[in-house]
XYZ file of C-alpha atoms in Angstrom:
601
model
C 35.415 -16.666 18.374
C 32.073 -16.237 17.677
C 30.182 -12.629 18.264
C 26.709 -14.663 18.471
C 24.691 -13.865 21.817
C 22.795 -17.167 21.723
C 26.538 -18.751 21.390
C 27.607 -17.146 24.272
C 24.436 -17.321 26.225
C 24.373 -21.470 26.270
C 28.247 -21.147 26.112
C 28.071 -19.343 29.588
C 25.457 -21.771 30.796
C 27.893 -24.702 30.400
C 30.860 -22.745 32.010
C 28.598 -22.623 35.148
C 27.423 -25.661 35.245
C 30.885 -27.535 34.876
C 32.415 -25.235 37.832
C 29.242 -25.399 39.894
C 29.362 -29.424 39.343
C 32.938 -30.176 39.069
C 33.953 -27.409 42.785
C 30.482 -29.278 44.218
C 31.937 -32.761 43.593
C 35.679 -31.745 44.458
C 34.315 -30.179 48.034
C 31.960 -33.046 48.465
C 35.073 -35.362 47.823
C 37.228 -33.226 49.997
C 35.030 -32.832 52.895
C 34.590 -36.671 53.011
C 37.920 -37.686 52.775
C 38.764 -35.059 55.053
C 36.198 -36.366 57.658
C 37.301 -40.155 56.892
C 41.572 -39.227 57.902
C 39.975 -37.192 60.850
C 38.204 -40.821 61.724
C 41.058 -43.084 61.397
C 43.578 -40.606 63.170
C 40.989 -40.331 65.758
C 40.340 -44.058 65.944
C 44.249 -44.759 65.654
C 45.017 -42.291 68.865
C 42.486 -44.360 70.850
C 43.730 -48.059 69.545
C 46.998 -46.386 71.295
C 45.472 -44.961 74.381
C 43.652 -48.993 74.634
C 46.720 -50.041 74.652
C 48.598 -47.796 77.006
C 45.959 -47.957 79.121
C 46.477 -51.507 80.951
C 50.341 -50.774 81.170
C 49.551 -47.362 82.816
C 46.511 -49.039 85.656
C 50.024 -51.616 85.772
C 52.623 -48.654 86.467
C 49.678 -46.904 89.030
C 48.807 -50.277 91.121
C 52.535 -51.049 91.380
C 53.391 -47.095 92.009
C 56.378 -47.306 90.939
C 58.046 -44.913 87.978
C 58.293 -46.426 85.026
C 61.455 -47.198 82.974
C 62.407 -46.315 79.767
C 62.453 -50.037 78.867
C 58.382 -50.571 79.775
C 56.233 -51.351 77.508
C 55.007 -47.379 78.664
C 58.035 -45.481 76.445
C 58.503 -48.550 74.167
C 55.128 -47.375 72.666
C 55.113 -43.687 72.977
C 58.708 -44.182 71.086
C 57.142 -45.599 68.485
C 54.298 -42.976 68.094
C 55.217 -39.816 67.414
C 53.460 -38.556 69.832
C 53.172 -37.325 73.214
C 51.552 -39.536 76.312
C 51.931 -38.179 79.634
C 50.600 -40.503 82.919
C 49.133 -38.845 85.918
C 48.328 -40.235 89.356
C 44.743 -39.764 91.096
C 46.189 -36.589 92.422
C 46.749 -35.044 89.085
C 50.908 -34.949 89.619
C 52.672 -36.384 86.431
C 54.563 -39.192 87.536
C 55.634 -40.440 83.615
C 56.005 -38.672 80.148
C 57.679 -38.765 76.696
C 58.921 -35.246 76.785
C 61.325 -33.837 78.740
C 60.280 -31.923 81.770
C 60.765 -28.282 80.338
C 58.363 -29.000 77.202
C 55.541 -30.108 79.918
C 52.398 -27.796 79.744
C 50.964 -27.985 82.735
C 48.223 -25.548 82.087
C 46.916 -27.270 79.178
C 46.736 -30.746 81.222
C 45.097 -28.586 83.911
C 42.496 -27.145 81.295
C 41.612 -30.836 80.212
C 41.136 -31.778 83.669
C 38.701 -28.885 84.034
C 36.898 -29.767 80.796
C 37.014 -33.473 81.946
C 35.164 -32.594 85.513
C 32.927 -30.449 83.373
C 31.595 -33.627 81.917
C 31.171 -35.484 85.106
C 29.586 -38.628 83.958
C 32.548 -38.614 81.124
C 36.073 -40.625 81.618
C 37.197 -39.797 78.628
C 37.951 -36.304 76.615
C 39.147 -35.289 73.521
C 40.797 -31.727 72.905
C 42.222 -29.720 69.776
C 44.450 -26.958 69.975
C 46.449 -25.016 68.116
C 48.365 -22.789 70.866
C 51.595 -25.287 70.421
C 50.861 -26.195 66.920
C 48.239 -28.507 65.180
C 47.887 -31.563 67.354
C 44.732 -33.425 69.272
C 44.599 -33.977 73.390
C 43.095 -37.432 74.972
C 43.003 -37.102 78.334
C 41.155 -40.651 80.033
C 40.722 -41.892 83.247
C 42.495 -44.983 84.603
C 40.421 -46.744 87.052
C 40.362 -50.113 89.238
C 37.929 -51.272 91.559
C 35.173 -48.319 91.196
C 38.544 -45.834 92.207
C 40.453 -43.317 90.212
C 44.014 -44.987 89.768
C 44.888 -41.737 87.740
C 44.950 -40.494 84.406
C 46.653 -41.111 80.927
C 46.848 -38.295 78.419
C 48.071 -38.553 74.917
C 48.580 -35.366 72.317
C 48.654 -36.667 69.070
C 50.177 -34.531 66.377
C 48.047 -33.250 63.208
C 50.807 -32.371 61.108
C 50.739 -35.419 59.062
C 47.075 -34.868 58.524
C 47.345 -31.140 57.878
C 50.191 -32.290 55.091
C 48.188 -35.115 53.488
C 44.805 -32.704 53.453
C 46.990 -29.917 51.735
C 47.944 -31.921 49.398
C 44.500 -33.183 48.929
C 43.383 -30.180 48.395
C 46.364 -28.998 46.058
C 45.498 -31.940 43.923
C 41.857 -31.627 43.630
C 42.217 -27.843 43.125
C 44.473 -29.202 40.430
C 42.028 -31.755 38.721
C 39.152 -29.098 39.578
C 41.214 -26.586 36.919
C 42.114 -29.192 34.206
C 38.734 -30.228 34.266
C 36.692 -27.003 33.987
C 39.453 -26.249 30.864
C 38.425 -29.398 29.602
C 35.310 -29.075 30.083
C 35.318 -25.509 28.677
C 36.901 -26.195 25.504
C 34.356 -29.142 24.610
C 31.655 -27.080 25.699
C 32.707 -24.369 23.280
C 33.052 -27.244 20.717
C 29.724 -28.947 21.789
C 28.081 -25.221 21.796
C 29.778 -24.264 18.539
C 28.223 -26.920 16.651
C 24.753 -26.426 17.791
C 24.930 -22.733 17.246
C 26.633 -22.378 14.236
C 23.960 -24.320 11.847
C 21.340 -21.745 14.410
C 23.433 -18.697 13.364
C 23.687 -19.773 9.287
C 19.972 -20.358 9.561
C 19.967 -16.458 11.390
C 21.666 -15.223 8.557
C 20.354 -17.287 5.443
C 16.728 -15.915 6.963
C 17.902 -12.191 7.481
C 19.422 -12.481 4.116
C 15.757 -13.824 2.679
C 14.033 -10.551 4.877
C 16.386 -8.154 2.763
C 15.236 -9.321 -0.346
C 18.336 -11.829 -1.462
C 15.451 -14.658 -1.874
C 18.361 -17.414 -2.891
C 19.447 -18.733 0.235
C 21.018 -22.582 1.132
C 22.731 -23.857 4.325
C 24.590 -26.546 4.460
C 23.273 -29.658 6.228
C 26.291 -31.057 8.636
C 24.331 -33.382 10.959
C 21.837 -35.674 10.819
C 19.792 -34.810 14.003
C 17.302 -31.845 14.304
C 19.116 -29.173 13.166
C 20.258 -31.054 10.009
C 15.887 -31.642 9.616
C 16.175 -28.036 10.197
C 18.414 -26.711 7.590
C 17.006 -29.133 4.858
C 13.343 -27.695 5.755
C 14.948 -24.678 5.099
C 16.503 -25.366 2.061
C 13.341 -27.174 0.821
C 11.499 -23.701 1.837
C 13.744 -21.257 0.213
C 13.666 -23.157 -2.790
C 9.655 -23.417 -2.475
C 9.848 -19.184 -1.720
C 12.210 -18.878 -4.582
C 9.930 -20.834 -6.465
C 6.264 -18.974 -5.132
C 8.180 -15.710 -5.190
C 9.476 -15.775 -8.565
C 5.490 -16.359 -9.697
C 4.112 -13.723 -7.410
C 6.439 -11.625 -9.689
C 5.100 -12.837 -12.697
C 1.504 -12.311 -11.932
C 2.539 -8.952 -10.506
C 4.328 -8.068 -13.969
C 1.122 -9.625 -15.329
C -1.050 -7.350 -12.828
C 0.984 -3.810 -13.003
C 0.675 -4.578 -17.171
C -3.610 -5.417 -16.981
C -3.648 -2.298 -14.428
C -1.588 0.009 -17.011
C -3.646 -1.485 -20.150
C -6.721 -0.730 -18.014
C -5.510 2.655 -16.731
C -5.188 3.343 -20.356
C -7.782 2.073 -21.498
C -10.220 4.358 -18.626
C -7.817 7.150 -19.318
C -9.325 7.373 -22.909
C -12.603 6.792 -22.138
C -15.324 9.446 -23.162
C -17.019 8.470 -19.784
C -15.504 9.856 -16.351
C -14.795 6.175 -13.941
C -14.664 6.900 -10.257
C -14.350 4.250 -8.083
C -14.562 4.431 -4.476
C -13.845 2.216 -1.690
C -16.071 1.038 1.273
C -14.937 4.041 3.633
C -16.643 6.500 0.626
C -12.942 7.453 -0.443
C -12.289 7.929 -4.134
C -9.370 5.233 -5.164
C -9.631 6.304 -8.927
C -10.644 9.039 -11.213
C -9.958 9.567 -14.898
C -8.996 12.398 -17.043
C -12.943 12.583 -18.032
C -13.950 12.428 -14.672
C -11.457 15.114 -13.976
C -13.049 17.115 -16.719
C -16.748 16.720 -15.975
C -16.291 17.939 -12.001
C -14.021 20.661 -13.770
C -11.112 19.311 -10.626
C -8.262 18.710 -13.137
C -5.107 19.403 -11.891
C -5.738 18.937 -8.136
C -5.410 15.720 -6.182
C -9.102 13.914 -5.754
C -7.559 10.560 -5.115
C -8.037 9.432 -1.426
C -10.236 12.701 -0.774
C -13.926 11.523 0.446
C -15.989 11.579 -2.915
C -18.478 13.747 -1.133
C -15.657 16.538 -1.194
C -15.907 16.117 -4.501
C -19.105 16.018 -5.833
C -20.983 17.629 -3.699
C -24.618 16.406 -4.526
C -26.885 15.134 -1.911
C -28.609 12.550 -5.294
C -24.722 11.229 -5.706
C -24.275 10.343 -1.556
C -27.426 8.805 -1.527
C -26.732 6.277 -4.413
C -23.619 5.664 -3.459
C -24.913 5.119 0.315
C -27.704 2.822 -1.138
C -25.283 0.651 -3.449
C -22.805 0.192 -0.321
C -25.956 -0.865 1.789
C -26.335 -3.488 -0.343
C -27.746 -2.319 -3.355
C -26.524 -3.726 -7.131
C -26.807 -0.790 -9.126
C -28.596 2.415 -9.176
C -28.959 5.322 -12.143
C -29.077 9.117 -11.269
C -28.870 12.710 -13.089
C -27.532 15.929 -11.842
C -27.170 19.057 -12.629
C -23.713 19.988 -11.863
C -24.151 24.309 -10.447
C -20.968 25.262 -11.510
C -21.559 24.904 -15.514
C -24.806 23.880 -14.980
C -24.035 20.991 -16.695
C -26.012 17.724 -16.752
C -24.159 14.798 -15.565
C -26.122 10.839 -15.796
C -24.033 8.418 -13.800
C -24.655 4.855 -12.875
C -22.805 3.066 -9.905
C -22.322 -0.245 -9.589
C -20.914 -1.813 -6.602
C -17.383 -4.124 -6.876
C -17.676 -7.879 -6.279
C -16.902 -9.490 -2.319
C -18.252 -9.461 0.732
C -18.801 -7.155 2.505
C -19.055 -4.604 -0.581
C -15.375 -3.234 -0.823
C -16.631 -0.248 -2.770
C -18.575 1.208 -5.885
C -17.720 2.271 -9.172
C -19.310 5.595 -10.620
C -19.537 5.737 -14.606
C -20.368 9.313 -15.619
C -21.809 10.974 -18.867
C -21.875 14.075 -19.763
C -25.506 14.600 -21.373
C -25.914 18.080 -21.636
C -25.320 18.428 -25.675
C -27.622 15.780 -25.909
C -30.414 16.732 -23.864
C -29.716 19.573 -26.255
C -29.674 18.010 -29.087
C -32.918 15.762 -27.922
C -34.849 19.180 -26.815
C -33.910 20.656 -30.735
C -35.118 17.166 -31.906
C -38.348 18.112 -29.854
C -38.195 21.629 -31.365
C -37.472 20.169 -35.003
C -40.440 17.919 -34.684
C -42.545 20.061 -33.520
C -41.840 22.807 -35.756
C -42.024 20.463 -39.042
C -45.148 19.170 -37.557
C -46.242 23.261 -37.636
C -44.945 23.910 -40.805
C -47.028 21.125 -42.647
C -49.544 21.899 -40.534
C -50.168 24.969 -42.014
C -50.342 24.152 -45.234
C -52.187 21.190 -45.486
C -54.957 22.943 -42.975
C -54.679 25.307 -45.644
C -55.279 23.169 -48.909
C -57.789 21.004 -47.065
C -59.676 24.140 -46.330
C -60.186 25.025 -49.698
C -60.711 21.169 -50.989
C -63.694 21.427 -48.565
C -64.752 24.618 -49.958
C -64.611 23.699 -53.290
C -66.186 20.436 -52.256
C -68.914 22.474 -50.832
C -69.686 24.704 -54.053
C -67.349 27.444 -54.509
C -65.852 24.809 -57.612
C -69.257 25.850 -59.561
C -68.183 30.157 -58.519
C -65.308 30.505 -61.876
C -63.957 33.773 -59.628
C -63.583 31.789 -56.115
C -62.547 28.362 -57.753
C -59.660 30.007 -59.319
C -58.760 31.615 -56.088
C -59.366 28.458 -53.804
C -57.457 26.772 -56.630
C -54.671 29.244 -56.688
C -54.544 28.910 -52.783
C -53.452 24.989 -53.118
C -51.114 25.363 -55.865
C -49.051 27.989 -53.957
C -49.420 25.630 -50.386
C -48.695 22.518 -52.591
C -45.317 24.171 -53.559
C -44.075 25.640 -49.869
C -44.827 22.081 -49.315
C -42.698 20.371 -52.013
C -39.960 23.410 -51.389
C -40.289 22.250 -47.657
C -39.731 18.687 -48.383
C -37.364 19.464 -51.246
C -34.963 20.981 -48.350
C -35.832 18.206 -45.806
C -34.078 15.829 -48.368
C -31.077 18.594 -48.924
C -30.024 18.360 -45.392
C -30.630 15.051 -44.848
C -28.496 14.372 -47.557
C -25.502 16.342 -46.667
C -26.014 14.385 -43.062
C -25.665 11.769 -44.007
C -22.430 12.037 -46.014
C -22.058 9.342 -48.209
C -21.608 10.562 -51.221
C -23.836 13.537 -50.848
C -21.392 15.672 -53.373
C -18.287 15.397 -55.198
C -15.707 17.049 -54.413
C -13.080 18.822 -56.712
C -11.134 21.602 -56.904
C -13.384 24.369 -58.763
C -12.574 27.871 -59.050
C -15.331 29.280 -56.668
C -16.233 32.666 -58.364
C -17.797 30.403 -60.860
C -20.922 29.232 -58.757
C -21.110 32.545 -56.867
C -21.593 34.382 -60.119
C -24.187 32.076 -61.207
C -26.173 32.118 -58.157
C -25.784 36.549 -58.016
C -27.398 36.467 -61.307
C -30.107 34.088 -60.764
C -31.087 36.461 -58.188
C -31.210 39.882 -60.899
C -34.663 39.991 -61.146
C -35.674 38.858 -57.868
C -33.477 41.635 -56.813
C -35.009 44.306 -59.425
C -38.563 43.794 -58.970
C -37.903 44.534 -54.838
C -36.246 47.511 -55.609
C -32.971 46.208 -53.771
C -29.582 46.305 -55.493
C -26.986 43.495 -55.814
C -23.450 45.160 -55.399
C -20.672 42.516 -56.357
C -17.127 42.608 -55.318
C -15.542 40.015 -57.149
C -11.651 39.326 -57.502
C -9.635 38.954 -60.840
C -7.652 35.897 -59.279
C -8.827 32.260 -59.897
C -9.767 31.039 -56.094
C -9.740 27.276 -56.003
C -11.411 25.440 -53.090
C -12.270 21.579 -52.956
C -15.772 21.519 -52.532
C -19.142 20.754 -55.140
C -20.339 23.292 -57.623
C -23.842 22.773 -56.762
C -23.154 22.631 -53.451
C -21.558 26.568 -53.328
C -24.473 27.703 -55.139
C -26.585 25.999 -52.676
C -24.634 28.104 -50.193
C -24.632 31.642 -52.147
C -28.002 30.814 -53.393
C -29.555 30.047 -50.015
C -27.851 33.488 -48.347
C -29.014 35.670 -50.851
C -32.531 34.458 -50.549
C -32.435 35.566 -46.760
C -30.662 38.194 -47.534
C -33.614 39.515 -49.836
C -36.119 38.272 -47.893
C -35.070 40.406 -44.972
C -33.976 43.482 -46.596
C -36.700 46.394 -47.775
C -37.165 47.892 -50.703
C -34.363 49.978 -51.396
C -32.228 48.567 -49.378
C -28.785 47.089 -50.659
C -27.024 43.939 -51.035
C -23.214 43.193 -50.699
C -21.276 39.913 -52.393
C -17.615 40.171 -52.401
C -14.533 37.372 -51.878
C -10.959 37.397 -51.861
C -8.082 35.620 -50.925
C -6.571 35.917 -46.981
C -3.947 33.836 -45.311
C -4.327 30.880 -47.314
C -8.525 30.719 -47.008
C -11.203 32.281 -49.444
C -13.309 34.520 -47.607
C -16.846 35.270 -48.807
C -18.991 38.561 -46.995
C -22.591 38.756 -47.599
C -23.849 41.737 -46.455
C -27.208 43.450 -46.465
C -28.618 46.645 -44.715
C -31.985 44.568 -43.858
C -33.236 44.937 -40.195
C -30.754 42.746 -38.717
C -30.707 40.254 -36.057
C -31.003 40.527 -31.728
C -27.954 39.330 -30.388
C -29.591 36.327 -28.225
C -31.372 35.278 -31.458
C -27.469 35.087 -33.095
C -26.368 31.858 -31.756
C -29.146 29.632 -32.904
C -30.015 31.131 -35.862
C -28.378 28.109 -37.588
C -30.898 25.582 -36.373
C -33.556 24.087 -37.989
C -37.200 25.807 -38.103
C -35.520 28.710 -36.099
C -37.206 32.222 -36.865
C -36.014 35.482 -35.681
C -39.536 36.622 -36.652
C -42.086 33.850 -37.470
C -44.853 36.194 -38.993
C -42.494 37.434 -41.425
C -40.794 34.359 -42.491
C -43.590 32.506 -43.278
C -44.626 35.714 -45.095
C -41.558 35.636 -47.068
C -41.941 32.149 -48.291
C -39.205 30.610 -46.310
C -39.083 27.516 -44.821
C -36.460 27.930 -41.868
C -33.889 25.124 -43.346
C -32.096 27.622 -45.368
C -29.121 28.528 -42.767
C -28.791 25.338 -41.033
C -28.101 23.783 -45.043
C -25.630 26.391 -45.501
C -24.066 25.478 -41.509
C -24.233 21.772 -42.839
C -22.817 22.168 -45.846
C -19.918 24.617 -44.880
C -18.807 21.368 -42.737
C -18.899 19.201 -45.299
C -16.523 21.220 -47.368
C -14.237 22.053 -44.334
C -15.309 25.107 -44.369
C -17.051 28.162 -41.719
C -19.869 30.202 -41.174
C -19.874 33.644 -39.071
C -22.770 36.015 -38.592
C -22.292 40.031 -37.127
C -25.644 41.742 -37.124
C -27.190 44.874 -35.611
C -30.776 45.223 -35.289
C -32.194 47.150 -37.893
C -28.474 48.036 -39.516
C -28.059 44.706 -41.403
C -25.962 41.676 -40.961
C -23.334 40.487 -42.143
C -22.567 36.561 -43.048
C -18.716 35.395 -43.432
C -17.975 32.344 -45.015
C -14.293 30.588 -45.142
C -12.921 27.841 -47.163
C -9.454 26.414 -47.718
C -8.017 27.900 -50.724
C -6.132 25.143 -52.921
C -3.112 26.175 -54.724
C -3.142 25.157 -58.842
C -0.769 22.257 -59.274
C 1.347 24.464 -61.973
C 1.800 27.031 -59.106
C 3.178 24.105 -56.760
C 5.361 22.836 -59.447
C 6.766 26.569 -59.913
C 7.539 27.567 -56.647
């Protein structure tokens, strides 16, 4: 039995509609049959009261009783019913009954009924007082005159029997049709609504995700059309589905490549959707707006980055803009952040994608590039305003004056060379920038080139009054690096170290081995260095004191070599200094163990 409600709904439906049809046609039936043995009875009691009727106006004009052998009791023996003859006065002169079964009150009631009627001769009375029967009561006249009357009750048993059974047997037919009717309904029902309830299921099946789904095709009518469009669309679904699945394995994979891919970008990608909300944000971005670790991703971007420059690109580019280039200062780092947003493809503009870079090292790097060009500008400057100076004078006379010749002469020789030495370390440090194959690099034993370059600087040293004070180790200290390029190192130290130290002042050299690097201290008691000067004292053309360096000869390159080439052999450069107590430079390089060592341990 099935559970379905749409089975039981049109199941139901046909129940009602077989009893409403089959009990309307059965009463229908009933009630006319009924109505049709009602008529014949009713014409069948008045063929006999026709009949009677002469022999009774016979009986009355002759008044005399009839016998039981007149036509009179002849009929009403063959009837089974009871006639009963009256004479104008309403006395019963002749009847079929006997005498104590007579009802006078009933005849008496019909009489009243029949002088009710007046312009009647003829009534016609059912009761049930005595039992089922029907009373004819009709006047018998001759001549315009009341001869008397004839009154027949006609019994309604047989009628009562044959409508009971009437009604027993349609009752009966009523029931075996309805059951028959019942069980093809559910039959008739059944087959429409099972293919319905497969289809229910094959589609709730498909809404669970069980894509598969066939049902079989039992008729050829609609329903059958019905289940093989089905079929013929869950194999299309399977079919659609299946490459929806692909693409979306194709899709997830681009998006993970491309997550990947914008995960490791230098550049910080926002992108942001049409209602200003930020969709996606990489580690960079994360980085630059220093909000890594906290959730950014459907946050308004204005919660974000909180810059009035950033809402109003982003505003303009939604509006309708293609692309628009801005740079802010970020007031948390103070860092300097360029960004360029572009909006997505469609209309209208589904959002815009923000490509940040962080440009503060090099709108460093571009203002030292201003600096460095500027100063080397300044420092040839000098020099060649100086050696044109005395060209002119010379030019002028002064070559005939032997004294100021040699003096004006003497003036370009010693400008010539701070320009050669200038250009000389111009090349140096371009050179070790450039890396390729600015030095060759072997293990060497690095009190070699430290030595040297300590006594190339003896007499420097002696004639200033200033002594050298060395601190060497006994052990061999091997570093992969350049000979020359150490000495440059040492060499280039030492030369600031004696060009800012006074006369009997004190230099200190020392190196040793410590936890696996070889550290070398340079140390003066010169007049030191201000702390804010400390961390740019490595860049080109930078002077602590200007006056005094160019007094000393230098040319401002000599640190930022030694910075440069500490990199280039993996190496570091520290600086502590104290105004007028000295400084102190620390170098550190990665000490190389001797292969024999390695073989023996």
């Amino acid at each position: 039995m099935s559970t379905s409600r749409f089975f039981w709904r049109i199941f139901l439906t046909h129940v009602a509609l077989i009893v409403l049809c089959t009990v309307g046609l059965s009463l229908t039936v009933v009630r006319g049959y009924r109505q049709m043995i009602e008529e014949r009875f009713q014409s069948e009691v008045k063929t006999i009261a026709d009949v009677l009727t002469d022999n009774a106006r016979a009986v009355l004009l002759d008044q005399t009783a009839p016998q039981p052998s007149d036509e009179f009791f002849r009929i009403a023996a063959a009837r089974d019913n009871q006639h009963h003859l009256f004479n104008a006065d309403r006395i019963l002169i002749a009847s079929s009954v006997n005498e104590s079964e007579r009802d006078q009150i009933l005849i008496s009631n019909a009489f009243d009924q029949l002088n009710d009627q007046r312009a009647s001769i003829e009534i016609t009375i059912n009761s049930r007082t005595r039992g089922p029967y029907e009373l004819l009561l009709r006047e018998l006249r001759h001549d315009g005159k009341i001869l008397g009357y004839l009154q027949i009750e006609a019994s309604r048993e047989k009628i009562q029997d044959q409508l009971q059974n009437l009604s027993g047997i349609t009752w009966a037919i009523v029931f075996a049709v309805c059951c028959v009717g019942v069980a093809l309904s559910m039959i008739v029902v059944s087959r429409i609504t099972r293919p319905v309830e497969e289809l229910t299921r094959a589609s709730q099946a498909i809404a669970s995700g069980q894509w598969s789904q066939k049902v079989p095709v039992n008729t050829k009518d609609e329903l059958g059309s019905l289940a093989e469009a089905f079929n013929e669309m869950s194999r299309e679904m399977v079919s659609y589905i299946n490459e929806l699945q692909n693409q979306g394995q194709q899709l997830r994979a681009n998006s993970e490549r491309l997550a990947t891919v914008l995960g490791g970008m230098v550049e910080g990608v926002i992108a942001v959707d049409s209602a200003e909300r930020i969709l996606f944000a990489n580690k960079a971005a994360f980085k630059m707006i220093e909000f890594e670790g906290q959730r950014v991703v459907g946050r308004p971007y204005w919660e974000v980055l909180r810059n009035t420059d950033v809402q109003s690109v982003v505003r303009e580019v939604l509006s309708g803009q293609f692309q628009r280039k801005r740079e802010i200062v970020l007031p948390r780092n103070q860092s300097r952040i360029a960004f360029i947003a572009s909006r997505l493809p469609g209309e209208p503009c589904p959002g815009v994608v923000l490509v940040l870079h962080d440009v503060t090292e090099l709108r460093r790097l571009e203002q030292i590039r201003s600096e460095f060009v500027s100063n080397v500008g300044h420092e040839l400057k000098t020099p060649l305003a100086a050696i044109q100076a005395c060209t002119e004078t010379l030019l002028d006379g002064a070559i005939e004056d032997p004294k100021h010749a040699h003096h004006f002469l003497a003036q370009i020789t010693e400008h010539g060379d701070r320009l050669h030495k200038l250009i000389i370390d111009l090349m140096e440090l371009a050179k070790i920038e450039s890396e390729e194959d600015a030095f060759h690099l072997e293990n060497i034993d690095i009190g070699i080139p430290i030595q040297e370059a300590i006594d190339e600087h003896y007499p420097v040293a002696h004639g200033k009054q200033i002594s050298l004070i060395t601190n060497p180790t006994i052990d061999e200290l091997l570093v992969k690096a350049d000979h020359d390029g150490i000495r440059t190192i040492i060499n280039n130290l030492i030369d600031n170290a004696l060009n800012y130290t006074p006369t009997g002042g004190e230099i200190k050299i020392g190196w040793k081995a410590s936890e696996g690097n070889v550290v070398i201290e340079i140390s003066d008691s010169g007049i030191g260095i201000e702390p804010r000067h400390l961390e740019r004292i490595f860049e080109r053309f930078y002077r602590v004191d200007t006056a005094r360096a160019r007094a000393a000869g230098g040319t401002g390159l000599g640190l930022a070599i030694v910075k440069h080439l500490c990199n280039y052999f993996s190496g570091s450069i520290s600086v502590r200094s104290e105004l007028n107590q000295g400084s102190t430079f620390t170098l550190r390089f990665p000490q190389v163990e001797e292969p024999n060592r390695l073989s023996t341990h």
